[in-house]
Amino acid sequence: MTAWSDAALAHLIRALPKAELHVHIEGTLEPELTFALARKHGVRLPYKSVHALRRAYDFDDLQSFLDLYYAGADVLREESDFYALTRAYLQRARVDGVVHAEIFFDPQTHTARGVAFADVISGIHRALAEAERAWGLTHRLILCFLRHLSEEDAQRTLDQALPYRHLIAGVGLDSSEVGHPPSKFVTVFERARAAGFGAVAHAGEEGPPAYIREALDLLQVSRIDHGVRCEEDAELVARLARERVPLTVCPLSNTRLKVFARMEDHNIGRLLAQGLCVTINSDDPAYFGGYIADNYLAVQRALNLSPVSLARIAKNSFEAAWLADADKRRWIAGVDACLLRLT
Ligand code: HPA
Ligand code: ZN
C-alpha cells in the first residue's frame, strides 16, 4: 500500500461514517454564539471580545474547565437558544461525517437558573428532529446528572424528565469526578433504569479505576465515558476487553485538561491494541479546540494510527451506539465500504 498523505488521511477521517457518543451540548457553545446570546439577553460578559474569551480557554484540570463551562451556559435562557446551540453543533457534526449522535445535556445547570426543563429539551429536540428529517442524521439524548450536586437533586431532575421520557434515551453522570464516586448515585440510576432509561457514566477521567468498576457494578452502565485511567488496573483492562465495554474517549479533552501531557502520551492506541472497544469523541468541542474529525486527526498524527485502525474505531462507535442491530450492521458495512473505496 502506498503511504497516505496528511490530506488523504484527513479526507478518509471525514468520509468514514461515524457515531459521536460523547458530546455535551453545552460544550458546543462557540464564543461567537455566546456573544450573540449575551447581546440578545442584555448580559454583560467579563470578556471584551470573542478572541479574549477564547484565550481564556487555557485549563489546568477538569475543574478549571467546568468553572468556565458553567459560567458560559448562563447565556442559554430561551427555547430558541437551545435550538440554535444544537443546530450549530449538528451542522458541524454533519460536515465531519457524523451520521448518528448521542448527545448529553445538563438540565440542572439550567433549571437552577430558573430556565424551564421544557424549554431546554424542546429547543434541543427541535434541532435534532430537523437534522434527522433533513439529513437522516439520527440521535439519542442523554440526561446527565451533575455529580457535584446531591443525589436528591438528581432524583428531582429525574422526576422532571419523566414527562419527556419518549425524548430521552438514557441518563449519564458528569461534572467534578474526584470525591463524587458513582456509588453516590446508585438509587437514582436504579430508578432511571427501572423507568427504561439506558445508563452511562463518566468514570476514570480524573478519578481512579475503582470508579469505573463502581459505574459498571453499581450503576450497571452500558458504556464508560472517558475511562482512560482503566490502564492503571490490568484486571480491569482485561474485563473491559472481555466484555467489550465501550469507552467513549475524548483525546483533545484529555490533553487540554492535562489527563495526558501530550497527545503522543495518550493511551488510546494501547487500549485499542488490547482489544477494547474504544471510540473517539469531542466532549466539549468549543472549549477544547476541535470537533470529532479534529480528534481523530490529532490522534492519528500523534500515534500514527493506520487507516485500518481509524476504520476500526469508527466501527466501534456503531457497536457502542444505542442503535438497533440492523442499523449497526448497516453502518459498519458502510465503514468497510468507505475504507475500500479510498484505499
Ligand atoms: N468531564 C466531566 N464533566 C463534564 C465534562 C467532562 O469531560 N464535560 C462536560 N462536563
Ligand atoms: Zn464529558
Short mmCIF file of C-alpha atoms and ligand atoms in Angstrom, two decimals:
data_model
loop_
_atom_site.label_atom_id
_atom_site.label_comp_id
_atom_site.label_asym_id
_atom_site.label_seq_id
_atom_site.Cartn_x
_atom_site.Cartn_y
_atom_site.Cartn_z
CA MET A 1 0.00 0.00 0.00
CA THR A 2 1.27 3.48 -0.80
CA ALA A 3 1.88 5.90 2.05
CA TRP A 4 -1.06 8.08 2.97
CA SER A 5 -0.63 11.84 2.76
CA ASP A 6 -1.95 14.03 5.55
CA ALA A 7 -4.64 15.32 3.19
CA ALA A 8 -5.72 11.80 2.24
CA LEU A 9 -5.97 10.80 5.90
CA ALA A 10 -7.99 13.92 6.68
CA HIS A 11 -10.30 13.07 3.79
CA LEU A 12 -10.68 9.47 4.98
CA ILE A 13 -11.45 10.60 8.53
CA ARG A 14 -14.26 12.89 7.36
CA ALA A 15 -15.58 10.34 4.85
CA LEU A 16 -15.84 7.45 7.34
CA PRO A 17 -19.39 7.20 8.72
CA LYS A 18 -19.13 7.80 12.46
CA ALA A 19 -21.27 7.87 15.57
CA GLU A 20 -20.47 10.54 18.14
CA LEU A 21 -21.24 9.19 21.60
CA HIS A 22 -19.71 11.72 23.98
CA VAL A 23 -20.56 15.35 23.38
CA HIS A 24 -22.08 17.78 25.90
CA ILE A 25 -24.40 20.12 24.07
CA GLU A 26 -23.42 22.95 26.45
CA GLY A 27 -19.80 22.26 25.47
CA THR A 28 -20.54 23.09 21.84
CA LEU A 29 -21.27 26.74 22.70
CA GLU A 30 -18.85 28.66 20.49
CA PRO A 31 -17.72 32.11 21.71
CA GLU A 32 -19.44 33.78 18.72
CA LEU A 33 -22.80 32.37 19.86
CA THR A 34 -22.00 33.24 23.49
CA PHE A 35 -21.59 36.88 22.47
CA ALA A 36 -24.68 36.85 20.22
CA LEU A 37 -26.85 35.42 23.01
CA ALA A 38 -25.34 37.79 25.60
CA ARG A 39 -26.34 40.70 23.35
CA LYS A 40 -29.83 39.25 22.88
CA HIS A 41 -30.39 38.94 26.63
CA GLY A 42 -28.52 42.07 27.74
CA VAL A 43 -25.93 40.02 29.64
CA ARG A 44 -22.55 41.66 30.32
CA LEU A 45 -19.70 39.23 29.75
CA PRO A 46 -16.40 39.60 31.62
CA TYR A 47 -14.55 39.41 28.26
CA LYS A 48 -14.01 42.20 25.73
CA SER A 49 -14.22 40.05 22.63
CA VAL A 50 -14.65 36.59 21.14
CA HIS A 51 -10.85 36.37 21.00
CA ALA A 52 -10.45 37.29 24.66
CA LEU A 53 -12.98 34.62 25.62
CA ARG A 54 -11.22 32.01 23.50
CA ARG A 55 -7.89 32.98 25.09
CA ALA A 56 -9.39 32.19 28.50
CA TYR A 57 -9.78 28.54 27.43
CA ASP A 58 -6.47 27.53 28.96
CA PHE A 59 -7.14 24.89 31.57
CA ASP A 60 -5.14 23.18 34.32
CA ASP A 61 -7.59 20.38 35.05
CA LEU A 62 -11.26 19.37 34.83
CA GLN A 63 -12.45 21.83 37.49
CA SER A 64 -10.82 24.85 35.87
CA PHE A 65 -12.71 23.96 32.68
CA LEU A 66 -16.00 23.31 34.46
CA ASP A 67 -15.90 26.75 36.10
CA LEU A 68 -15.87 28.42 32.66
CA TYR A 69 -18.28 25.90 31.14
CA TYR A 70 -20.96 26.56 33.76
CA ALA A 71 -20.43 30.33 33.54
CA GLY A 72 -20.75 30.20 29.75
CA ALA A 73 -24.07 28.35 29.94
CA ASP A 74 -25.64 31.42 31.59
CA VAL A 75 -26.43 32.93 28.17
CA LEU A 76 -28.67 29.93 27.33
CA ARG A 77 -32.07 31.16 28.51
CA GLU A 78 -34.80 30.50 25.98
CA GLU A 79 -36.02 27.57 23.92
CA SER A 80 -34.64 29.22 20.78
CA ASP A 81 -31.16 29.46 22.38
CA PHE A 82 -31.04 25.70 22.90
CA TYR A 83 -32.30 25.22 19.36
CA ALA A 84 -29.57 27.48 17.91
CA LEU A 85 -26.89 25.75 20.01
CA THR A 86 -27.94 22.26 18.92
CA ARG A 87 -28.41 23.21 15.29
CA ALA A 88 -24.90 24.70 15.12
CA TYR A 89 -23.41 21.50 16.60
CA LEU A 90 -25.31 19.27 14.18
CA GLN A 91 -24.11 21.28 11.19
CA ARG A 92 -20.51 20.82 12.32
CA ALA A 93 -21.03 17.13 13.06
CA ARG A 94 -22.54 16.52 9.64
CA VAL A 95 -19.54 18.09 7.88
CA ASP A 96 -17.32 15.75 9.94
CA GLY A 97 -19.19 12.64 8.75
CA VAL A 98 -21.23 12.03 11.90
CA VAL A 99 -24.35 10.07 10.93
CA HIS A 100 -25.57 9.35 14.46
CA ALA A 101 -25.09 11.48 17.59
CA GLU A 102 -25.78 10.59 21.22
CA ILE A 103 -25.81 13.91 22.99
CA PHE A 104 -25.54 14.82 26.68
CA PHE A 105 -27.40 17.70 28.23
CA ASP A 106 -27.10 19.03 31.80
CA PRO A 107 -30.61 20.15 32.85
CA GLN A 108 -29.55 21.10 36.39
CA THR A 109 -27.23 23.82 35.01
CA HIS A 110 -30.31 25.47 33.54
CA THR A 111 -33.15 24.69 35.96
CA ALA A 112 -31.00 26.07 38.81
CA ARG A 113 -31.09 29.44 36.97
CA GLY A 114 -34.86 29.34 36.51
CA VAL A 115 -34.90 28.04 32.93
CA ALA A 116 -37.75 25.56 32.42
CA PHE A 117 -36.81 21.94 31.77
CA ALA A 118 -39.44 22.03 28.97
CA ASP A 119 -37.62 24.86 27.16
CA VAL A 120 -34.25 23.09 27.37
CA ILE A 121 -35.49 19.83 25.95
CA SER A 122 -37.82 21.38 23.40
CA GLY A 123 -35.08 23.52 21.84
CA ILE A 124 -32.59 20.66 21.70
CA HIS A 125 -35.15 18.21 20.36
CA ARG A 126 -36.46 20.60 17.70
CA ALA A 127 -32.97 20.85 16.16
CA LEU A 128 -32.39 17.09 16.44
CA ALA A 129 -35.68 16.26 14.71
CA GLU A 130 -34.91 18.76 11.95
CA ALA A 131 -31.46 17.22 11.32
CA GLU A 132 -32.98 13.78 11.11
CA ARG A 133 -35.61 14.94 8.61
CA ALA A 134 -33.19 17.00 6.52
CA TRP A 135 -30.04 14.84 6.55
CA GLY A 136 -31.01 11.50 8.05
CA LEU A 137 -28.68 12.24 11.00
CA THR A 138 -30.12 10.13 13.84
CA HIS A 139 -29.79 10.87 17.53
CA ARG A 140 -30.26 9.86 21.13
CA LEU A 141 -30.48 12.30 24.01
CA ILE A 142 -28.80 11.52 27.35
CA LEU A 143 -29.64 13.43 30.51
CA CYS A 144 -26.57 13.88 32.70
CA PHE A 145 -26.80 14.32 36.45
CA LEU A 146 -24.23 16.73 37.91
CA ARG A 147 -22.26 14.62 40.34
CA HIS A 148 -21.10 17.56 42.48
CA LEU A 149 -24.76 18.03 43.49
CA SER A 150 -26.69 15.70 45.78
CA GLU A 151 -28.50 12.51 44.81
CA GLU A 152 -31.74 14.18 45.97
CA ASP A 153 -31.19 16.90 43.36
CA ALA A 154 -30.64 14.20 40.74
CA GLN A 155 -33.87 12.49 41.84
CA ARG A 156 -35.82 15.73 41.40
CA THR A 157 -34.26 16.12 37.94
CA LEU A 158 -35.34 12.59 37.04
CA ASP A 159 -38.89 13.48 38.15
CA GLN A 160 -38.82 16.48 35.82
CA ALA A 161 -37.61 14.27 32.97
CA LEU A 162 -40.31 11.61 33.25
CA PRO A 163 -42.93 13.52 31.19
CA TYR A 164 -40.32 13.66 28.39
CA ARG A 165 -39.40 10.00 28.70
CA HIS A 166 -40.11 9.48 24.97
CA LEU A 167 -37.41 12.05 24.04
CA ILE A 168 -34.65 10.84 26.39
CA ALA A 169 -32.79 7.58 25.75
CA GLY A 170 -30.72 7.43 28.89
CA VAL A 171 -29.03 9.01 31.86
CA GLY A 172 -25.38 9.81 32.49
CA LEU A 173 -23.15 11.29 35.16
CA ASP A 174 -20.79 14.22 34.63
CA SER A 175 -19.07 17.20 36.33
CA SER A 176 -16.37 17.09 39.05
CA GLU A 177 -15.36 13.45 39.32
CA VAL A 178 -12.93 13.11 42.23
CA GLY A 179 -14.80 12.91 45.54
CA HIS A 180 -18.11 12.15 43.81
CA PRO A 181 -17.98 8.41 43.05
CA PRO A 182 -20.69 6.57 41.12
CA SER A 183 -21.79 4.92 44.40
CA LYS A 184 -23.32 8.29 45.39
CA PHE A 185 -25.97 7.82 42.66
CA VAL A 186 -26.98 4.17 42.97
CA THR A 187 -30.62 4.85 43.88
CA VAL A 188 -31.35 7.38 41.15
CA PHE A 189 -29.72 5.20 38.50
CA GLU A 190 -31.77 2.22 39.71
CA ARG A 191 -34.93 4.26 39.35
CA ALA A 192 -33.90 5.54 35.91
CA ARG A 193 -33.13 2.03 34.65
CA ALA A 194 -36.44 0.74 36.03
CA ALA A 195 -38.16 3.52 34.04
CA GLY A 196 -36.50 2.21 30.87
CA PHE A 197 -33.59 4.63 30.53
CA GLY A 198 -30.20 3.42 29.33
CA ALA A 199 -27.24 4.28 31.57
CA VAL A 200 -23.72 5.60 31.05
CA ALA A 201 -21.33 7.44 33.38
CA HIS A 202 -18.14 9.47 33.21
CA ALA A 203 -15.54 7.46 35.12
CA GLY A 204 -11.77 7.17 35.09
CA GLU A 205 -11.16 10.59 33.53
CA GLU A 206 -9.54 12.11 36.63
CA GLY A 207 -10.98 9.54 39.03
CA PRO A 208 -9.38 6.16 39.84
CA PRO A 209 -10.11 2.79 38.16
CA ALA A 210 -12.31 1.93 41.17
CA TYR A 211 -14.85 4.48 39.88
CA ILE A 212 -15.02 2.56 36.58
CA ARG A 213 -15.76 -0.64 38.49
CA GLU A 214 -18.45 1.15 40.52
CA ALA A 215 -20.06 2.54 37.36
CA LEU A 216 -20.22 -0.98 35.89
CA ASP A 217 -21.22 -2.90 39.01
CA LEU A 218 -23.35 -0.39 40.92
CA LEU A 219 -24.85 1.80 38.17
CA GLN A 220 -24.88 -1.01 35.57
CA VAL A 221 -23.85 1.29 32.76
CA SER A 222 -23.52 0.03 29.20
CA ARG A 223 -20.58 2.34 28.38
CA ILE A 224 -17.91 4.27 30.26
CA ASP A 225 -17.34 7.89 29.32
CA HIS A 226 -13.57 8.55 29.18
CA GLY A 227 -12.37 5.54 31.19
CA VAL A 228 -8.74 6.11 30.23
CA ARG A 229 -7.43 5.56 33.77
CA CYS A 230 -8.51 1.90 33.49
CA GLU A 231 -4.96 1.29 32.31
CA GLU A 232 -3.72 1.50 35.91
CA ASP A 233 -5.62 -1.74 36.69
CA ALA A 234 -4.64 -4.65 34.45
CA GLU A 235 -7.51 -6.84 35.64
CA LEU A 236 -9.99 -4.10 34.81
CA VAL A 237 -8.49 -3.68 31.33
CA ALA A 238 -8.88 -7.43 30.78
CA ARG A 239 -12.52 -7.24 31.89
CA LEU A 240 -13.29 -4.27 29.64
CA ALA A 241 -11.77 -6.14 26.70
CA ARG A 242 -13.54 -9.42 27.52
CA GLU A 243 -16.93 -7.76 27.96
CA ARG A 244 -16.37 -5.29 25.10
CA VAL A 245 -17.42 -2.43 27.39
CA PRO A 246 -17.16 0.65 25.18
CA LEU A 247 -15.04 3.61 26.27
CA THR A 248 -16.01 6.99 24.82
CA VAL A 249 -12.56 8.53 24.67
CA CYS A 250 -12.12 12.28 24.05
CA PRO A 251 -8.47 12.87 23.10
CA LEU A 252 -8.38 16.68 22.76
CA SER A 253 -10.30 16.99 26.03
CA ASN A 254 -7.74 14.74 27.72
CA THR A 255 -4.77 16.80 26.58
CA ARG A 256 -6.44 20.18 27.21
CA LEU A 257 -7.40 19.08 30.75
CA LYS A 258 -3.94 17.58 31.30
CA VAL A 259 -5.05 13.98 31.80
CA PHE A 260 -2.17 13.34 29.36
CA ALA A 261 0.61 15.89 28.93
CA ARG A 262 0.89 15.38 25.17
CA MET A 263 -1.18 13.55 22.56
CA GLU A 264 1.86 11.32 21.98
CA ASP A 265 1.35 10.06 25.56
CA HIS A 266 -2.32 9.16 25.02
CA ASN A 267 -3.15 5.52 25.73
CA ILE A 268 -5.94 5.04 23.17
CA GLY A 269 -3.63 3.15 20.80
CA ARG A 270 -2.58 0.75 23.56
CA LEU A 271 -6.19 0.21 24.66
CA LEU A 272 -7.21 -0.49 21.05
CA ALA A 273 -4.36 -2.99 20.70
CA GLN A 274 -5.58 -4.77 23.86
CA GLY A 275 -8.98 -5.34 22.27
CA LEU A 276 -11.02 -2.64 24.00
CA CYS A 277 -14.00 -1.10 22.24
CA VAL A 278 -12.56 2.42 22.21
CA THR A 279 -14.27 5.25 20.35
CA ILE A 280 -13.20 8.83 19.55
CA ASN A 281 -15.42 11.76 20.52
CA SER A 282 -15.25 15.51 21.04
CA ASP A 283 -16.62 16.05 24.62
CA ASP A 284 -16.78 19.89 24.65
CA PRO A 285 -15.52 20.86 21.21
CA ALA A 286 -15.98 24.63 21.56
CA TYR A 287 -13.67 24.61 24.58
CA PHE A 288 -11.09 22.00 23.57
CA GLY A 289 -10.18 23.17 20.10
CA GLY A 290 -11.86 20.67 17.84
CA TYR A 291 -14.84 18.63 16.74
CA ILE A 292 -14.81 14.88 16.14
CA ALA A 293 -12.72 14.85 12.95
CA ASP A 294 -10.11 17.06 14.66
CA ASN A 295 -9.96 14.49 17.45
CA TYR A 296 -9.43 11.59 15.02
CA LEU A 297 -6.77 13.61 13.18
CA ALA A 298 -4.90 14.64 16.32
CA VAL A 299 -4.72 11.02 17.48
CA GLN A 300 -3.75 9.76 14.05
CA ARG A 301 -0.88 12.26 13.79
CA ALA A 302 0.43 11.71 17.30
CA LEU A 303 0.16 7.91 17.33
CA ASN A 304 0.46 7.24 13.61
CA LEU A 305 -2.72 5.16 13.52
CA SER A 306 -3.29 3.23 10.30
CA PRO A 307 -6.39 3.69 8.11
CA VAL A 308 -7.49 0.23 9.27
CA SER A 309 -7.27 1.35 12.92
CA LEU A 310 -9.22 4.53 12.17
CA ALA A 311 -11.90 2.41 10.49
CA ARG A 312 -11.87 0.03 13.49
CA ILE A 313 -12.57 2.98 15.80
CA ALA A 314 -15.40 4.19 13.55
CA LYS A 315 -16.88 0.66 13.57
CA ASN A 316 -16.55 0.58 17.36
CA SER A 317 -18.65 3.75 17.52
CA PHE A 318 -21.58 1.90 15.93
CA GLU A 319 -21.02 -1.23 18.01
CA ALA A 320 -21.20 1.02 21.10
CA ALA A 321 -24.17 3.11 19.94
CA TRP A 322 -27.71 2.68 21.18
CA LEU A 323 -28.89 1.58 17.74
CA ALA A 324 -30.83 -1.46 16.54
CA ASP A 325 -28.57 -4.34 15.46
CA ALA A 326 -29.62 -4.00 11.81
CA ASP A 327 -28.62 -0.31 11.83
CA LYS A 328 -25.29 -1.13 13.47
CA ARG A 329 -24.56 -3.74 10.81
CA ARG A 330 -25.51 -1.34 8.01
CA TRP A 331 -23.20 1.42 9.27
CA ILE A 332 -20.34 -0.99 9.98
CA ALA A 333 -20.64 -2.25 6.39
CA GLY A 334 -20.61 1.42 5.35
CA VAL A 335 -17.30 1.95 7.16
CA ASP A 336 -15.75 -1.06 5.39
CA ALA A 337 -17.09 0.14 2.03
CA CYS A 338 -15.64 3.62 2.62
CA LEU A 339 -12.21 2.21 3.52
CA LEU A 340 -12.22 0.00 0.40
CA ARG A 341 -13.27 2.90 -1.82
CA LEU A 342 -10.49 5.16 -0.56
CA THR A 343 -7.70 2.58 -0.32
N1 HPA B 1 -15.99 15.52 32.47
C1 HPA B 1 -16.89 15.76 33.41
N2 HPA B 1 -17.89 16.60 33.27
C2 HPA B 1 -18.02 17.24 32.10
C3 HPA B 1 -17.12 17.03 31.08
C4 HPA B 1 -16.06 16.12 31.26
O1 HPA B 1 -15.20 15.87 30.40
N3 HPA B 1 -17.52 17.83 30.06
C5 HPA B 1 -18.63 18.47 30.45
N4 HPA B 1 -18.94 18.11 31.71
ZN ZN B 2 -17.72 14.53 29.00
#
